[in-house]
Structures are given as C-alpha cells and as structure tokens.
Amino acid sequence: AAFGAAGQRCMALSVVVLVGDAAAGKEWVDDLKAGASGLKVGCGFDEGVDVGPLISPEAVARAEEIIARSIDEGAECVLDGRGAEVAGHGGGNWLGPTILDLTPGGHYDPKEEITNSAYTEEIFAPVLTVLTVPTLDDAIRVTNANPYGNGAAVFTSDGASARRFQYECEAGQVGINVPVPVPLPFFSFTGNKASIRGDVNFYGKSGVHFFTQLKTVTSNWQWGRGKDLGGVTMPLPGKK
C-alpha cells in the first residue's frame, strides 16, 4: 500500500500512526523495515519487481530533497532508498523503499503540530512516514488535525475500536483492516476537507447527479368531472 506504484498514487498509504507504548512501536517499525527491505526495485516489465521507477528525474530529486530535509528536522531514516541502482537500467529514476520515523524510541505529543516535511509534504514516492502515539484517541486526534481527508484506515481486532474510528475519523474514505480504502465505482470517491475541490464527489451517485439536470412538474386536476380546479391562487396550508 505504501510502496506499490512507487508510491505515485493518490491513495498511497504514506503515513502510519502506531498506537501503544514506545517499545511496541519500535518493534513495529523494525517489522516494517524488514518487510520493505525485501521488496525488489526494478523495471516494471521484469518478473518479480515490486517497486518501479518514479515518473521523472525531477520527481526523484524532489523526493530525495524532502527525505534529507525530514532527517535534518529530526526524523530517523530507518530505511534509506536513495541512490538505488538497477542492473541494466543505469540512469533510471530509481528510489528504493524508504521509512522515516518521526518519533524514534518515543511518542508524539498530539497537542503539538506536526511540522516535519515528511508529514506536511505529499512526497509521491515510495516513502513511508511513521509516528507513534499512546492511545486511539491520540491517533484519531492526529488524523483529524490533518488538513487533508482523502482516506484513512484502522487495523485492529477490536470491534469497539473499529466502530469508534469509523464514526470519529473525518477522512472521506475509511477502511477497517483495509490498507487502501477506495470503494467500488458505484460508490462515490469521497475525499473530504482539502482533499476535494467543489461540492460534489465524482462517480457513483454523485457523478450521476453532476450530469443530471432536474425538472420539476406541478400539476392540478379536477377532483371530479365538471368540478373546478379549486382556484388558481398559490396553494397554502389551511387555505380553502
């Protein structure tokens, strides 16, 4: 979800908020590193490739600049994909899976604003930003404080936690144990807040409404043959 399509999709899972004590968070980060390290970078036409090239040299340069800036601002680069090379494809737009931990060995204080560039910028590359908070309340608070609201997902085996996240999360598309919460086309793509421009979503019912021109017909019939139409004044409640 974070590294597929080289992270170049609007619903890439770009931030993970871990919930629990700091030691458990560190273990999760280590697991993420182990999994991402096993992904193969290369040409998308080659067998077994997991992460393809970025769209342009400028995209690589921008992503690497944000990674460097994030580290300077205090993030720990758990896995560094900069400088990736692929045999037979020298000079390609390669960037390997990268993981940046904003709270190495500790917790993020949800009362503080997150200003690290890896969080505030849409990197659009195979870069995963991680932070750890103590409770689900904190995780929801962090999620809702983000000015964007395209989608968010919760992974849990606890139904009450899932239900709470479902109702309190302000993102337009919510997943429960689903990493990329994009609905089937007959539902609308429901980004919220700064993740949508305009007042309607596209496809699904909203798409139909967008291309629909409404017509209203008001009719009046005699209630019996030979009877009048009850007058031609504006019908008002209680008026005879």
mmCIF file of C-alpha atoms in Angstrom:
data_model
loop_
_atom_site.group_PDB
_atom_site.id
_atom_site.type_symbol
_atom_site.label_atom_id
_atom_site.label_comp_id
_atom_site.label_asym_id
_atom_site.label_seq_id
_atom_site.Cartn_x
_atom_site.Cartn_y
_atom_site.Cartn_z
ATOM 1 C CA ALA A 1 0.000 0.000 0.000
ATOM 2 C CA ALA A 2 2.878 2.397 0.739
ATOM 3 C CA PHE A 3 5.340 1.292 -1.939
ATOM 4 C CA GLY A 4 3.146 -0.073 -4.750
ATOM 5 C CA ALA A 5 3.186 2.027 -7.926
ATOM 6 C CA ALA A 6 6.349 3.513 -6.392
ATOM 7 C CA GLY A 7 4.074 5.488 -4.079
ATOM 8 C CA GLN A 8 2.852 7.565 -7.035
ATOM 9 C CA ARG A 9 -0.885 7.280 -6.478
ATOM 10 C CA CYS A 10 -3.306 9.492 -4.623
ATOM 11 C CA MET A 11 -4.325 6.734 -2.210
ATOM 12 C CA ALA A 12 -0.826 5.525 -1.372
ATOM 13 C CA LEU A 13 -0.521 4.758 2.329
ATOM 14 C CA SER A 14 2.010 7.476 3.123
ATOM 15 C CA VAL A 15 1.716 7.755 6.933
ATOM 16 C CA VAL A 16 1.385 5.082 9.614
ATOM 17 C CA VAL A 17 0.285 6.080 13.125
ATOM 18 C CA LEU A 18 1.210 3.331 15.579
ATOM 19 C CA VAL A 19 -0.800 3.105 18.803
ATOM 20 C CA GLY A 20 0.642 1.827 22.079
ATOM 21 C CA ASP A 21 3.783 2.015 24.142
ATOM 22 C CA ALA A 22 7.013 3.223 22.572
ATOM 23 C CA ALA A 23 8.747 -0.167 22.793
ATOM 24 C CA ALA A 24 5.961 -1.841 20.841
ATOM 25 C CA GLY A 25 6.118 0.966 18.304
ATOM 26 C CA LYS A 26 9.828 0.326 17.820
ATOM 27 C CA GLU A 27 9.103 -3.356 17.180
ATOM 28 C CA TRP A 28 6.525 -2.453 14.548
ATOM 29 C CA VAL A 29 8.988 -0.124 12.849
ATOM 30 C CA ASP A 30 11.565 -2.923 12.773
ATOM 31 C CA ASP A 31 8.968 -5.239 11.209
ATOM 32 C CA LEU A 32 8.104 -2.632 8.591
ATOM 33 C CA LYS A 33 11.782 -2.237 7.778
ATOM 34 C CA ALA A 34 12.226 -5.976 7.398
ATOM 35 C CA GLY A 35 9.263 -6.237 5.054
ATOM 36 C CA ALA A 36 10.178 -3.207 2.940
ATOM 37 C CA SER A 37 13.808 -4.282 2.661
ATOM 38 C CA GLY A 38 12.680 -7.404 0.842
ATOM 39 C CA LEU A 39 10.917 -5.508 -1.946
ATOM 40 C CA LYS A 40 12.617 -5.618 -5.328
ATOM 41 C CA VAL A 41 13.244 -2.366 -7.185
ATOM 42 C CA GLY A 42 13.382 -2.538 -10.970
ATOM 43 C CA CYS A 43 11.705 -2.267 -14.345
ATOM 44 C CA GLY A 44 8.002 -2.963 -14.111
ATOM 45 C CA PHE A 45 8.175 -5.337 -17.066
ATOM 46 C CA ASP A 46 10.626 -7.618 -15.247
ATOM 47 C CA GLU A 47 9.441 -10.634 -13.291
ATOM 48 C CA GLY A 48 9.279 -10.256 -9.509
ATOM 49 C CA VAL A 49 9.633 -6.465 -9.383
ATOM 50 C CA ASP A 50 7.729 -4.771 -6.548
ATOM 51 C CA VAL A 51 8.748 -1.118 -6.919
ATOM 52 C CA GLY A 52 9.172 0.502 -10.311
ATOM 53 C CA PRO A 53 10.775 3.820 -11.276
ATOM 54 C CA LEU A 54 9.446 7.262 -10.470
ATOM 55 C CA ILE A 55 7.893 9.260 -13.266
ATOM 56 C CA SER A 56 10.845 11.605 -13.880
ATOM 57 C CA PRO A 57 14.321 12.624 -12.639
ATOM 58 C CA GLU A 58 12.695 15.724 -11.134
ATOM 59 C CA ALA A 59 10.365 13.517 -9.073
ATOM 60 C CA VAL A 60 13.347 11.615 -7.697
ATOM 61 C CA ALA A 61 15.226 14.815 -6.886
ATOM 62 C CA ARG A 62 12.187 16.283 -5.116
ATOM 63 C CA ALA A 63 11.587 13.137 -3.048
ATOM 64 C CA GLU A 64 15.258 12.883 -2.051
ATOM 65 C CA GLU A 65 15.281 16.552 -1.061
ATOM 66 C CA ILE A 66 12.246 16.069 1.200
ATOM 67 C CA ILE A 67 13.833 12.957 2.754
ATOM 68 C CA ALA A 68 17.014 14.904 3.517
ATOM 69 C CA ARG A 69 15.033 17.824 4.918
ATOM 70 C CA SER A 70 12.965 15.484 7.112
ATOM 71 C CA ILE A 71 16.134 13.957 8.576
ATOM 72 C CA ASP A 72 17.535 17.426 9.256
ATOM 73 C CA GLU A 73 14.281 18.226 11.074
ATOM 74 C CA GLY A 74 14.712 15.279 13.435
ATOM 75 C CA ALA A 75 13.332 12.189 11.698
ATOM 76 C CA GLU A 76 15.238 8.914 11.828
ATOM 77 C CA CYS A 77 15.791 7.321 8.421
ATOM 78 C CA VAL A 78 15.074 3.701 9.307
ATOM 79 C CA LEU A 79 15.395 2.531 5.696
ATOM 80 C CA ASP A 80 17.117 4.673 3.063
ATOM 81 C CA GLY A 81 16.243 4.017 -0.570
ATOM 82 C CA ARG A 82 18.202 6.906 -2.023
ATOM 83 C CA GLY A 83 20.855 6.042 -4.563
ATOM 84 C CA ALA A 84 19.142 2.804 -5.615
ATOM 85 C CA GLU A 85 20.654 1.124 -8.674
ATOM 86 C CA VAL A 86 19.146 -1.423 -11.015
ATOM 87 C CA ALA A 87 21.399 -3.602 -13.171
ATOM 88 C CA GLY A 88 20.925 -2.949 -16.868
ATOM 89 C CA HIS A 89 18.974 0.238 -16.252
ATOM 90 C CA GLY A 90 21.589 2.809 -15.332
ATOM 91 C CA GLY A 91 20.375 6.371 -15.089
ATOM 92 C CA GLY A 92 16.830 5.313 -14.277
ATOM 93 C CA ASN A 93 14.522 7.196 -11.945
ATOM 94 C CA TRP A 94 15.118 4.839 -9.047
ATOM 95 C CA LEU A 95 14.226 5.359 -5.413
ATOM 96 C CA GLY A 96 14.012 2.356 -3.148
ATOM 97 C CA PRO A 97 11.535 1.918 -0.285
ATOM 98 C CA THR A 98 12.255 4.460 2.433
ATOM 99 C CA ILE A 99 10.945 4.643 6.003
ATOM 100 C CA LEU A 100 11.141 7.779 8.143
ATOM 101 C CA ASP A 101 10.349 7.563 11.865
ATOM 102 C CA LEU A 102 9.232 10.892 13.342
ATOM 103 C CA THR A 103 9.193 9.552 16.911
ATOM 104 C CA PRO A 104 12.247 7.268 17.215
ATOM 105 C CA GLY A 105 12.016 5.479 20.548
ATOM 106 C CA GLY A 106 9.258 7.705 21.904
ATOM 107 C CA HIS A 107 5.766 9.160 21.480
ATOM 108 C CA TYR A 108 4.412 12.077 19.559
ATOM 109 C CA ASP A 109 2.506 14.625 21.632
ATOM 110 C CA PRO A 110 -0.827 15.059 19.813
ATOM 111 C CA LYS A 111 -1.218 18.519 21.309
ATOM 112 C CA GLU A 112 1.699 19.681 19.184
ATOM 113 C CA GLU A 113 1.532 20.454 15.482
ATOM 114 C CA ILE A 114 3.455 18.094 13.203
ATOM 115 C CA THR A 115 5.811 20.249 11.150
ATOM 116 C CA ASN A 116 8.235 17.660 9.769
ATOM 117 C CA SER A 117 8.424 17.857 5.978
ATOM 118 C CA ALA A 118 7.874 14.114 5.559
ATOM 119 C CA TYR A 119 4.418 14.638 7.075
ATOM 120 C CA THR A 120 3.432 18.028 5.698
ATOM 121 C CA GLU A 121 4.526 17.361 2.099
ATOM 122 C CA GLU A 122 2.949 14.871 -0.291
ATOM 123 C CA ILE A 123 6.167 13.142 -1.324
ATOM 124 C CA PHE A 124 4.542 10.983 -4.032
ATOM 125 C CA ALA A 125 7.278 8.370 -3.856
ATOM 126 C CA PRO A 126 7.920 5.033 -2.085
ATOM 127 C CA VAL A 127 8.401 6.767 1.252
ATOM 128 C CA LEU A 128 6.546 5.741 4.425
ATOM 129 C CA THR A 129 6.360 8.139 7.376
ATOM 130 C CA VAL A 130 5.818 6.591 10.815
ATOM 131 C CA LEU A 131 4.939 8.058 14.201
ATOM 132 C CA THR A 132 3.787 6.503 17.484
ATOM 133 C CA VAL A 133 1.081 7.789 19.841
ATOM 134 C CA PRO A 134 -0.083 6.362 23.203
ATOM 135 C CA THR A 135 -3.820 5.863 22.564
ATOM 136 C CA LEU A 136 -6.505 5.527 19.908
ATOM 137 C CA ASP A 137 -7.854 8.918 20.976
ATOM 138 C CA ASP A 138 -4.471 10.414 20.102
ATOM 139 C CA ALA A 139 -4.402 8.636 16.756
ATOM 140 C CA ILE A 140 -7.851 9.975 15.838
ATOM 141 C CA ARG A 141 -6.848 13.443 17.018
ATOM 142 C CA VAL A 142 -3.727 13.382 14.830
ATOM 143 C CA THR A 143 -5.705 12.147 11.836
ATOM 144 C CA ASN A 144 -8.416 14.771 12.190
ATOM 145 C CA ALA A 145 -5.901 17.573 12.708
ATOM 146 C CA ASN A 146 -4.534 16.955 9.219
ATOM 147 C CA PRO A 147 -5.956 19.496 6.757
ATOM 148 C CA TYR A 148 -6.464 16.736 4.211
ATOM 149 C CA GLY A 149 -9.010 13.942 4.374
ATOM 150 C CA ASN A 150 -8.745 11.677 1.360
ATOM 151 C CA GLY A 151 -8.710 8.411 3.284
ATOM 152 C CA ALA A 152 -7.637 6.705 6.495
ATOM 153 C CA ALA A 153 -7.658 3.121 7.712
ATOM 154 C CA VAL A 154 -7.502 1.383 11.068
ATOM 155 C CA PHE A 155 -6.064 -2.076 11.662
ATOM 156 C CA THR A 156 -7.460 -3.736 14.749
ATOM 157 C CA SER A 157 -9.007 -6.925 16.082
ATOM 158 C CA ASP A 158 -11.217 -4.917 18.452
ATOM 159 C CA GLY A 159 -14.683 -4.137 17.115
ATOM 160 C CA ALA A 160 -15.281 -1.241 19.500
ATOM 161 C CA SER A 161 -12.085 0.483 18.364
ATOM 162 C CA ALA A 162 -13.024 -0.022 14.734
ATOM 163 C CA ARG A 163 -16.508 1.386 15.290
ATOM 164 C CA ARG A 164 -15.138 4.403 17.124
ATOM 165 C CA PHE A 165 -12.638 5.134 14.365
ATOM 166 C CA GLN A 166 -15.342 4.691 11.753
ATOM 167 C CA TYR A 167 -17.577 7.329 13.313
ATOM 168 C CA GLU A 168 -14.999 9.817 14.623
ATOM 169 C CA CYS A 169 -12.470 9.873 11.788
ATOM 170 C CA GLU A 170 -13.069 12.851 9.488
ATOM 171 C CA ALA A 171 -11.499 11.341 6.370
ATOM 172 C CA GLY A 172 -13.896 10.833 3.492
ATOM 173 C CA GLN A 173 -12.944 7.209 2.881
ATOM 174 C CA VAL A 174 -12.425 4.982 5.905
ATOM 175 C CA GLY A 175 -11.011 1.477 5.839
ATOM 176 C CA ILE A 176 -11.245 -1.159 8.549
ATOM 177 C CA ASN A 177 -8.421 -3.645 8.134
ATOM 178 C CA VAL A 178 -8.205 -2.428 4.516
ATOM 179 C CA PRO A 179 -4.997 -0.548 3.602
ATOM 180 C CA VAL A 180 -6.338 1.356 0.574
ATOM 181 C CA PRO A 181 -9.974 2.267 1.365
ATOM 182 C CA VAL A 182 -11.136 3.047 -2.174
ATOM 183 C CA PRO A 183 -14.740 1.889 -2.678
ATOM 184 C CA LEU A 184 -16.178 0.178 -5.738
ATOM 185 C CA PRO A 185 -17.132 2.563 -8.570
ATOM 186 C CA PHE A 186 -20.840 2.590 -7.814
ATOM 187 C CA PHE A 187 -19.989 4.423 -4.585
ATOM 188 C CA SER A 188 -18.532 7.908 -4.724
ATOM 189 C CA PHE A 189 -14.864 8.681 -4.227
ATOM 190 C CA THR A 190 -15.468 10.716 -1.108
ATOM 191 C CA GLY A 191 -12.411 12.775 -0.214
ATOM 192 C CA ASN A 192 -13.040 15.386 2.485
ATOM 193 C CA LYS A 193 -11.610 18.716 3.609
ATOM 194 C CA ALA A 194 -8.685 19.926 1.461
ATOM 195 C CA SER A 195 -8.714 16.644 -0.464
ATOM 196 C CA ILE A 196 -11.635 17.753 -2.612
ATOM 197 C CA ARG A 197 -12.462 20.814 -4.646
ATOM 198 C CA GLY A 198 -16.060 21.622 -5.335
ATOM 199 C CA ASP A 199 -19.191 20.484 -3.563
ATOM 200 C CA VAL A 200 -19.771 17.050 -5.125
ATOM 201 C CA ASN A 201 -17.687 13.916 -5.468
ATOM 202 C CA PHE A 202 -17.131 12.001 -8.684
ATOM 203 C CA TYR A 203 -18.635 8.757 -9.910
ATOM 204 C CA GLY A 204 -21.277 6.815 -8.049
ATOM 205 C CA LYS A 205 -24.479 8.689 -7.222
ATOM 206 C CA SER A 206 -22.632 11.999 -7.039
ATOM 207 C CA GLY A 207 -21.371 11.512 -10.588
ATOM 208 C CA VAL A 208 -24.890 10.800 -11.813
ATOM 209 C CA HIS A 209 -26.205 13.889 -10.049
ATOM 210 C CA PHE A 210 -23.457 16.028 -11.571
ATOM 211 C CA PHE A 211 -24.571 15.106 -15.081
ATOM 212 C CA THR A 212 -28.287 15.281 -14.290
ATOM 213 C CA GLN A 213 -30.481 18.303 -14.956
ATOM 214 C CA LEU A 214 -33.504 18.301 -12.685
ATOM 215 C CA LYS A 215 -37.052 19.002 -13.837
ATOM 216 C CA THR A 216 -39.978 19.751 -11.535
ATOM 217 C CA VAL A 217 -43.576 19.331 -12.714
ATOM 218 C CA THR A 218 -46.516 20.832 -10.808
ATOM 219 C CA SER A 219 -49.961 19.663 -11.958
ATOM 220 C CA ASN A 220 -53.574 20.242 -10.934
ATOM 221 C CA TRP A 221 -56.580 18.130 -11.879
ATOM 222 C CA GLN A 222 -60.313 18.408 -11.376
ATOM 223 C CA TRP A 223 -61.327 16.253 -8.426
ATOM 224 C CA GLY A 224 -64.488 15.327 -10.272
ATOM 225 C CA ARG A 225 -65.898 15.778 -13.782
ATOM 226 C CA GLY A 226 -67.378 19.199 -14.160
ATOM 227 C CA LYS A 227 -65.796 20.474 -10.963
ATOM 228 C CA ASP A 228 -63.466 23.443 -10.810
ATOM 229 C CA LEU A 229 -59.747 23.261 -10.221
ATOM 230 C CA GLY A 230 -60.009 24.789 -6.782
ATOM 231 C CA GLY A 231 -58.828 28.185 -7.865
ATOM 232 C CA VAL A 232 -55.623 29.447 -9.402
ATOM 233 C CA THR A 233 -54.089 31.082 -6.338
ATOM 234 C CA MET A 234 -50.965 29.840 -4.636
ATOM 235 C CA PRO A 235 -51.940 26.760 -2.575
ATOM 236 C CA LEU A 236 -51.195 27.367 1.084
ATOM 237 C CA PRO A 237 -51.730 25.058 4.089
ATOM 238 C CA GLY A 238 -55.131 25.677 5.665
ATOM 239 C CA LYS A 239 -56.369 27.830 2.789
ATOM 240 C CA LYS A 240 -59.656 26.827 1.180
#
